[in-house]
Every structure is written in structure tokens, then in C-alpha cells.
CSV table of C-alpha atoms in Angstrom, one decimal:
chain,number,residue,atom,x,y,z
A,1,UNK,CA,0.2,0.0,-0.2
A,2,UNK,CA,1.5,3.4,-1.1
A,3,UNK,CA,1.9,6.2,1.9
A,4,UNK,CA,-0.8,8.2,0.1
A,5,UNK,CA,-3.2,5.3,0.2
A,6,UNK,CA,-2.3,5.1,3.8
A,7,UNK,CA,-2.5,9.0,4.7
A,8,UNK,CA,-6.1,8.7,3.0
A,9,UNK,CA,-7.3,5.8,5.3
A,10,UNK,CA,-5.9,7.3,8.2
A,11,UNK,CA,-8.3,10.4,7.9
A,12,UNK,CA,-11.5,8.2,7.6
A,13,UNK,CA,-13.5,7.2,10.7
A,14,UNK,CA,-16.2,5.2,11.0
A,15,UNK,CA,-18.2,6.1,13.7
A,16,UNK,CA,-19.4,2.6,14.3
A,17,UNK,CA,-15.4,1.9,15.3
A,18,UNK,CA,-15.9,3.8,18.0
A,19,UNK,CA,-19.2,2.1,19.1
A,20,UNK,CA,-22.2,3.9,17.7
A,21,UNK,CA,-25.0,1.2,16.3
A,22,UNK,CA,-27.8,2.6,14.0
A,23,UNK,CA,-30.5,0.7,15.7
A,24,UNK,CA,-33.1,3.4,16.8
A,25,UNK,CA,-32.5,2.6,20.5
A,26,UNK,CA,-28.9,3.2,21.5
A,27,UNK,CA,-27.7,6.4,22.8
A,28,UNK,CA,-24.9,7.1,20.6
A,29,UNK,CA,-23.4,10.8,21.9
A,30,UNK,CA,-20.7,9.5,23.8
A,31,UNK,CA,-19.6,7.6,20.5
A,32,UNK,CA,-20.3,10.2,18.3
A,33,UNK,CA,-17.8,12.4,20.8
A,34,UNK,CA,-15.3,10.0,20.6
A,35,UNK,CA,-14.8,9.6,16.8
A,36,UNK,CA,-15.0,14.0,16.9
A,37,UNK,CA,-12.3,14.0,19.1
A,38,UNK,CA,-10.1,11.3,16.9
A,39,UNK,CA,-10.7,13.4,14.1
A,40,UNK,CA,-9.8,16.7,15.5
A,41,UNK,CA,-6.6,15.2,17.3
A,42,UNK,CA,-5.9,13.8,13.6
A,43,UNK,CA,-5.9,17.7,12.4
A,44,UNK,CA,-9.5,17.1,10.7
A,45,UNK,CA,-10.8,13.8,8.1
A,46,UNK,CA,-14.0,12.7,7.5
A,47,UNK,CA,-16.6,11.0,9.7
A,48,UNK,CA,-18.5,7.9,8.2
A,49,UNK,CA,-22.1,7.3,9.2
A,50,UNK,CA,-23.4,4.2,7.7
A,51,UNK,CA,-27.0,3.6,6.8
A,52,UNK,CA,-29.1,3.5,10.3
A,53,UNK,CA,-30.9,5.2,13.0
A,54,UNK,CA,-28.7,6.5,15.0
A,55,UNK,CA,-29.8,8.5,18.4
A,56,UNK,CA,-27.9,11.0,20.1
A,57,UNK,CA,-26.2,14.4,19.4
A,58,UNK,CA,-23.0,15.4,17.4
A,59,UNK,CA,-21.4,18.3,19.2
A,60,UNK,CA,-18.2,19.7,17.6
A,61,UNK,CA,-15.8,20.8,20.3
A,62,UNK,CA,-14.3,24.3,19.6
A,63,UNK,CA,-11.2,24.1,17.7
A,64,UNK,CA,-8.4,26.3,18.7
A,65,UNK,CA,-5.0,26.4,16.3
A,66,UNK,CA,-3.2,28.4,14.2
A,67,UNK,CA,-4.4,26.2,11.1
A,68,UNK,CA,-8.2,26.1,10.5
A,69,UNK,CA,-9.3,22.2,9.9
A,70,UNK,CA,-11.6,20.6,8.2
A,71,UNK,CA,-14.4,18.3,9.3
A,72,UNK,CA,-16.8,16.1,7.4
A,73,UNK,CA,-19.6,13.9,8.7
A,74,UNK,CA,-20.9,12.1,5.8
A,75,UNK,CA,-23.8,9.2,5.5
A,76,UNK,CA,-23.9,6.4,3.4
A,77,UNK,CA,-26.3,7.7,0.5
A,78,UNK,CA,-28.5,10.6,-0.2
A,79,UNK,CA,-31.6,11.0,1.9
A,80,UNK,CA,-35.0,10.5,0.6
A,81,UNK,CA,-36.2,14.1,1.1
A,82,UNK,CA,-39.8,13.9,1.3
A,83,UNK,CA,-42.1,17.3,1.7
A,84,UNK,CA,-45.2,18.3,-0.1
A,85,UNK,CA,-48.4,20.5,0.2
A,86,UNK,CA,-51.1,18.3,0.5
A,87,UNK,CA,-51.9,14.7,1.7
A,88,UNK,CA,-50.2,12.1,4.2
A,89,UNK,CA,-46.7,10.6,3.8
A,90,UNK,CA,-44.2,8.4,5.7
A,91,UNK,CA,-40.7,9.7,6.1
A,92,UNK,CA,-38.0,6.8,5.0
A,93,UNK,CA,-35.9,5.4,7.4
A,94,UNK,CA,-33.1,3.6,5.1
A,95,UNK,CA,-30.7,6.4,5.2
A,96,UNK,CA,-28.0,7.6,7.5
A,97,UNK,CA,-30.2,9.3,10.3
A,98,UNK,CA,-29.1,11.4,13.0
A,99,UNK,CA,-32.2,11.5,15.6
A,100,UNK,CA,-32.5,13.1,18.5
A,101,UNK,CA,-35.5,13.3,20.8
A,102,UNK,CA,-34.4,15.7,23.8
A,103,UNK,CA,-36.4,17.9,25.1
A,104,UNK,CA,-33.8,20.6,25.8
A,105,UNK,CA,-30.2,21.4,25.1
A,106,UNK,CA,-28.5,22.3,22.0
A,107,UNK,CA,-29.1,20.9,18.8
A,108,UNK,CA,-28.6,17.6,17.1
A,109,UNK,CA,-25.6,18.7,15.4
A,110,UNK,CA,-24.0,21.9,17.0
A,111,UNK,CA,-20.4,23.6,16.8
A,112,UNK,CA,-19.2,24.8,20.3
A,113,UNK,CA,-17.7,28.4,20.6
A,114,UNK,CA,-14.5,28.8,22.1
A,115,UNK,CA,-14.4,30.4,25.1
A,116,UNK,CA,-15.2,33.1,26.5
A,117,UNK,CA,-18.2,32.7,24.4
A,118,UNK,CA,-19.8,34.8,21.3
A,119,UNK,CA,-17.5,36.9,19.4
A,120,UNK,CA,-14.6,33.9,19.2
A,121,UNK,CA,-15.2,31.6,16.3
A,122,UNK,CA,-14.2,28.0,16.0
A,123,UNK,CA,-11.6,27.2,13.5
A,124,UNK,CA,-13.3,24.7,11.8
A,125,UNK,CA,-14.9,24.1,8.3
A,126,UNK,CA,-17.7,22.1,8.9
A,127,UNK,CA,-18.8,19.9,5.7
A,128,UNK,CA,-22.4,17.5,6.3
A,129,UNK,CA,-23.2,15.6,3.3
A,130,UNK,CA,-26.1,12.9,2.9
A,131,UNK,CA,-27.5,13.3,5.8
A,132,UNK,CA,-31.2,12.9,7.7
A,133,UNK,CA,-31.1,15.2,10.9
A,134,UNK,CA,-34.4,14.5,12.5
A,135,UNK,CA,-36.0,15.8,16.0
A,136,UNK,CA,-39.5,15.5,17.0
A,137,UNK,CA,-42.4,17.5,16.2
A,138,UNK,CA,-42.9,20.9,17.3
A,139,UNK,CA,-39.4,20.8,18.3
A,140,UNK,CA,-37.8,21.5,21.4
A,141,UNK,CA,-34.0,21.6,20.2
A,142,UNK,CA,-33.0,23.1,16.8
A,143,UNK,CA,-31.4,20.6,13.9
A,144,UNK,CA,-28.1,22.1,13.1
A,145,UNK,CA,-26.4,25.3,14.8
A,146,UNK,CA,-23.2,26.0,13.2
A,147,UNK,CA,-23.3,29.7,14.4
A,148,UNK,CA,-19.8,29.7,15.8
A,149,UNK,CA,-18.2,27.6,13.1
A,150,UNK,CA,-15.9,29.6,10.5
A,151,UNK,CA,-17.3,28.3,7.5
A,152,UNK,CA,-19.7,25.4,6.0
A,153,UNK,CA,-20.6,23.3,3.2
A,154,UNK,CA,-24.0,21.6,3.4
A,155,UNK,CA,-25.2,19.1,0.9
A,156,UNK,CA,-27.8,16.6,0.4
A,157,UNK,CA,-29.2,17.0,3.8
A,158,UNK,CA,-33.0,16.8,5.0
A,159,UNK,CA,-33.4,18.7,8.5
A,160,UNK,CA,-36.9,17.5,9.8
A,161,UNK,CA,-38.8,16.7,12.8
A,162,UNK,CA,-40.1,13.0,12.1
A,163,UNK,CA,-43.0,13.8,10.2
A,164,UNK,CA,-44.6,14.8,6.6
A,165,UNK,CA,-44.5,18.6,6.8
A,166,UNK,CA,-48.0,19.0,5.8
A,167,UNK,CA,-49.1,17.1,9.2
A,168,UNK,CA,-46.5,19.1,11.5
A,169,UNK,CA,-47.7,20.9,14.5
A,170,UNK,CA,-47.3,24.6,14.9
A,171,UNK,CA,-43.9,25.1,16.3
A,172,UNK,CA,-44.1,26.8,19.5
A,173,UNK,CA,-40.4,26.5,21.0
A,174,UNK,CA,-38.7,29.3,18.7
A,175,UNK,CA,-36.3,26.6,17.5
A,176,UNK,CA,-34.7,26.9,14.1
A,177,UNK,CA,-33.9,23.9,11.8
A,178,UNK,CA,-30.3,25.0,10.2
A,179,UNK,CA,-28.1,28.4,11.7
A,180,UNK,CA,-25.4,28.9,9.4
A,181,UNK,CA,-22.2,30.4,10.8
A,182,UNK,CA,-22.4,34.2,11.9
A,183,UNK,CA,-20.5,37.3,10.8
A,184,UNK,CA,-16.8,36.4,11.4
A,185,UNK,CA,-13.4,37.1,9.3
A,186,UNK,CA,-14.0,34.1,7.0
A,187,UNK,CA,-17.7,33.0,7.3
A,188,UNK,CA,-18.7,31.1,4.1
A,189,UNK,CA,-22.0,29.3,3.9
A,190,UNK,CA,-22.4,26.8,0.6
A,191,UNK,CA,-25.9,25.0,0.6
A,192,UNK,CA,-26.9,22.6,-2.0
A,193,UNK,CA,-29.9,20.4,-2.1
A,194,UNK,CA,-31.1,21.0,1.7
A,195,UNK,CA,-34.7,20.7,3.0
A,196,UNK,CA,-35.9,22.0,6.3
A,197,UNK,CA,-39.3,21.4,7.6
A,198,UNK,CA,-41.3,21.5,10.8
A,199,UNK,CA,-39.4,24.1,12.7
A,200,UNK,CA,-40.1,28.0,14.1
A,201,UNK,CA,-37.7,29.4,11.7
A,202,UNK,CA,-36.0,27.0,8.7
A,203,UNK,CA,-32.7,28.6,8.3
A,204,UNK,CA,-31.3,31.4,9.9
A,205,UNK,CA,-29.0,33.1,7.1
A,206,UNK,CA,-25.6,34.6,8.5
A,207,UNK,CA,-23.5,36.5,5.9
A,208,UNK,CA,-21.6,35.1,2.8
A,209,UNK,CA,-24.6,32.8,2.4
A,210,UNK,CA,-24.8,30.9,-1.0
A,211,UNK,CA,-27.7,28.5,-1.6
A,212,UNK,CA,-29.1,26.7,-4.3
A,213,UNK,CA,-32.3,24.1,-4.4
A,214,UNK,CA,-33.2,25.0,-1.0
A,215,UNK,CA,-36.7,24.1,0.3
A,216,UNK,CA,-38.2,25.3,3.3
A,217,UNK,CA,-41.4,24.2,4.2
A,218,UNK,CA,-44.0,24.5,7.0
A,219,UNK,CA,-41.9,26.2,9.2
A,220,UNK,CA,-43.5,29.9,10.9
A,221,UNK,CA,-40.3,31.4,9.1
A,222,UNK,CA,-38.8,29.9,6.1
A,223,UNK,CA,-35.7,32.3,5.6
A,224,UNK,CA,-34.9,34.3,8.3
A,225,UNK,CA,-31.9,37.0,7.2
A,226,UNK,CA,-30.3,38.2,10.2
A,227,UNK,CA,-27.9,41.3,10.5
A,228,UNK,CA,-25.1,40.6,7.7
A,229,UNK,CA,-22.1,42.8,6.5
A,230,UNK,CA,-21.7,40.6,3.5
A,231,UNK,CA,-24.4,39.8,1.2
A,232,UNK,CA,-26.0,36.5,0.6
A,233,UNK,CA,-27.1,35.0,-2.6
A,234,UNK,CA,-29.9,32.1,-3.3
A,235,UNK,CA,-30.5,30.7,-7.0
A,236,UNK,CA,-33.8,28.8,-7.0
A,237,UNK,CA,-35.7,28.5,-3.6
A,238,UNK,CA,-38.7,26.7,-2.9
A,239,UNK,CA,-41.0,27.9,-0.1
A,240,UNK,CA,-44.2,26.1,0.8
A,241,UNK,CA,-46.8,26.3,3.8
A,242,UNK,CA,-44.7,28.5,5.8
A,243,UNK,CA,-46.5,31.1,8.1
A,244,UNK,CA,-43.7,34.1,6.4
A,245,UNK,CA,-41.8,32.7,3.6
A,246,UNK,CA,-39.2,35.6,4.0
A,247,UNK,CA,-38.4,37.2,7.6
A,248,UNK,CA,-35.9,39.6,7.9
A,249,UNK,CA,-34.5,40.7,11.5
A,250,UNK,CA,-31.6,42.2,10.7
A,251,UNK,CA,-29.9,44.4,7.9
A,252,UNK,CA,-28.6,42.4,5.2
A,253,UNK,CA,-28.4,42.5,1.5
A,254,UNK,CA,-29.5,39.6,-0.7
A,255,UNK,CA,-30.7,38.1,-3.9
A,256,UNK,CA,-33.2,35.1,-4.7
A,257,UNK,CA,-33.2,34.2,-8.4
A,258,UNK,CA,-36.1,31.9,-8.4
A,259,UNK,CA,-38.5,31.9,-5.5
A,260,UNK,CA,-41.2,29.2,-6.0
A,261,UNK,CA,-43.9,28.8,-4.2
A,262,UNK,CA,-47.2,26.9,-3.7
A,263,UNK,CA,-49.9,28.1,-1.1
A,264,UNK,CA,-52.7,25.7,0.1
A,265,UNK,CA,-55.5,26.6,-1.9
A,266,UNK,CA,-59.2,26.0,-1.2
A,267,UNK,CA,-59.5,22.5,0.9
A,268,UNK,CA,-55.9,22.2,1.3
A,269,UNK,CA,-55.8,23.1,5.1
A,270,UNK,CA,-57.5,21.1,8.4
A,271,UNK,CA,-57.7,22.5,12.1
A,272,UNK,CA,-54.3,20.8,12.6
A,273,UNK,CA,-52.4,23.0,9.7
A,274,UNK,CA,-54.2,26.1,9.7
A,275,UNK,CA,-51.3,27.6,11.0
A,276,UNK,CA,-49.4,27.2,7.3
A,277,UNK,CA,-51.6,29.4,5.7
A,278,UNK,CA,-49.7,32.1,4.5
A,279,UNK,CA,-49.6,35.6,6.0
A,280,UNK,CA,-46.6,37.1,4.1
A,281,UNK,CA,-44.6,36.4,1.8
A,282,UNK,CA,-41.8,39.1,2.7
A,283,UNK,CA,-42.0,40.0,6.6
A,284,UNK,CA,-39.5,42.8,6.9
A,285,UNK,CA,-41.3,45.4,9.2
A,286,UNK,CA,-38.5,47.2,10.2
A,287,UNK,CA,-37.2,47.7,6.3
A,288,UNK,CA,-34.0,45.7,6.8
A,289,UNK,CA,-33.8,43.7,3.7
A,290,UNK,CA,-31.8,45.3,0.6
A,291,UNK,CA,-32.7,42.7,-1.9
A,292,UNK,CA,-33.7,41.7,-5.3
A,293,UNK,CA,-36.4,38.8,-5.8
A,294,UNK,CA,-37.9,37.0,-8.5
A,295,UNK,CA,-41.0,35.0,-7.7
A,296,UNK,CA,-43.6,32.7,-8.9
A,297,UNK,CA,-46.4,31.9,-6.9
A,298,UNK,CA,-49.0,29.0,-7.2
A,299,UNK,CA,-52.2,28.2,-5.1
A,300,UNK,CA,-53.4,24.9,-4.8
A,301,UNK,CA,-56.3,23.8,-6.5
A,302,UNK,CA,-56.2,26.9,-8.6
A,303,UNK,CA,-52.9,27.4,-10.7
A,304,UNK,CA,-50.1,30.2,-11.2
A,305,UNK,CA,-51.6,33.6,-9.6
A,306,UNK,CA,-50.3,37.1,-9.4
A,307,UNK,CA,-50.6,37.4,-5.7
A,308,UNK,CA,-47.6,38.5,-3.6
A,309,UNK,CA,-47.7,39.8,-0.1
A,310,UNK,CA,-45.4,41.9,1.9
A,311,UNK,CA,-45.4,43.5,5.4
A,312,UNK,CA,-42.7,46.5,4.9
A,313,UNK,CA,-39.5,45.7,2.8
A,314,UNK,CA,-39.4,49.0,1.3
A,315,UNK,CA,-36.0,48.3,-0.1
A,316,UNK,CA,-37.0,45.1,-1.7
A,317,UNK,CA,-37.1,44.6,-5.1
A,318,UNK,CA,-39.6,41.6,-6.3
A,319,UNK,CA,-40.8,41.2,-9.6
A,320,UNK,CA,-42.7,38.0,-11.0
A,321,UNK,CA,-41.0,36.0,-13.3
A,322,UNK,CA,-41.1,37.7,-16.8
A,323,UNK,CA,-42.6,41.1,-15.4
A,324,UNK,CA,-41.1,44.5,-14.7
A,325,UNK,CA,-39.5,45.1,-11.8
A,326,UNK,CA,-41.5,47.3,-8.7
A,327,UNK,CA,-39.8,48.6,-5.8
A,328,UNK,CA,-42.0,49.7,-3.6
A,329,UNK,CA,-45.1,46.8,-4.2
A,330,UNK,CA,-47.6,47.0,-1.9
A,331,UNK,CA,-49.1,43.9,-0.5
A,332,UNK,CA,-51.8,42.8,-2.4
A,333,UNK,CA,-54.9,40.4,-1.0
């Protein structure tokens, strides 16, 4: 075996070799922590999670060293990203699923900040790929929290609450499906093929976020743009059954090249999911967003419609695909 090949194998860490069992019964938190420690001690590498349902949390310890490290958590295959606007479905259980049903504490996957805390970032580039990250209906903990990581790339990841999104209960605990790295000197977030369903906020968007083929469904807020020095960009964004598709809570520049939405139509809500009825496409009461959005709206059982609603958003230019841009379009009913 060549030295190069040996080096590659040395940086591949199978969580099962550290005691993890994907039987939907065993608490794997200690096994995950042991594997994470080994990867960090090795200066970075890839954690492999075979197919199975793994109970427990990944808590990535703070990395404090002169050079950043890359830490990957990778599943066996791309998860079945089941979401929709009507009906009833069961979520698949034959992929690499990280599941935590705890009622308090950190997210299912969390990057810890170095002491003394906020403002100091872990020198780690986190890569998550081919994973199903799952908690419970009306979640009391978050899905993925990388606020204090320096950078991340997330690809083929489904963050959910264990139920088909149309059947999700109203989120009442303020939890977030995904928090991207906050403002720091090297902040960068790449999102590809990411689905988030069933949380109070689907994705909390910090600066330098670049997303494509993103879906946020059945959240109170689909995307929430918080304060950022640098702008963010989304290519194709699907927003379905959120109470507010886009919420802006801090000054943030961003663009969305195609925001595609289907809102519930006649006969498509019931007593359990009536909370998923749209209030605003854009909820920016403080007029903090500086943005360009191209949108396409469909109403279930009706078809394509022109209705697009906003609360505030004076500096957000929104245009229906194929039409001339407008700067200060008022709420339409």
C-alpha cells in the first residue's frame, strides 16, 4: 500500500468503530464524541455514518489552533427528501439518520464556540453531506447549529421533525432547523440540496451564504435573514406552507434568483395545519432588507397566480418572473 493511500485511510473515521449503533435504540452521543475527538486530534478528516437510525447528538468541540481544519460528517447515501403541500406520507428510515428527541439542550448537530464565548469562532470548516437530521414534532431543540463555526458546506441534507411537513404541528419553541456561521473574518456558507421542514425558523441566514435548490416548508419563518456585513445569494428557492416565507430581522443584502412557492388552496388545510396558511411572502417590518427577488406563486387547486404579499420591505425589489421589476409594491390580497 502506498503512503498516499495510507494517509487517505487514516483520515476516514467510521462512527461504528467508536461504538455507534444505528438501531434507533442506542444512545450514541458518547460514541459520536469519541469519533469527533479522534478526527480533531488527527487535524481533520471524514466521519462516515453508515445507513441506520442513530440516536444521539453530534457536539463539535471548539477548535483552537493556528490552522483551520476541515471536518466532514458524511452519510452512506443521499436521503429521501420528502416534502409536499398536500396529503399524508411517511418519512423514509433507510438512510443515515441522526436523531435526537431530547426536550432541551443543543441542536442535533452543534459547533461549540471557544471560550470566552460569543465573538470567538471555532477554527473549523464543517462539511455535512448525505444526512437526515431529525428531531421531534413541535421541536424543542434545533436541527443544525453552526453559528460559531468559521465556515460550512452542507449538501444533500434533510432537516426535519420526523413527520411529513403537511402533518407538522405548529412550532411553539422558537427553534431553528439550520443556523449558518455568523459574521466572522472568514464566514462562508455553501448550501446545496438542503430541505428544512417543521421548525419555527427553517434557516437562519448569516452573511456570505450561497444556496441552490433549497426548500423550506411548514415553518413559521422559511428563511430568516439576520444582520450581515456581506450579502447572501440564493438561486432556486422553494418555499411552501410557511407562515412567512421570508423574514428579515437584521440589515442584510441578498438576492433570490427564483423563489418558487405553492400556498394552500381551497380545501387544503385542516384544524391541525391551518397555521401553515401564508400571512406574508416577505415579512420585513423594520425595512432592513436590501434585496432583489424573482418569484413565481401557485395556489393549490387554482394554479399560477400573481398575488405576492409583503409587510414592509421598502428596499426589496420583487418581480414576478417575466414582468418588470417594482420597488415599493404594496401588499396584495
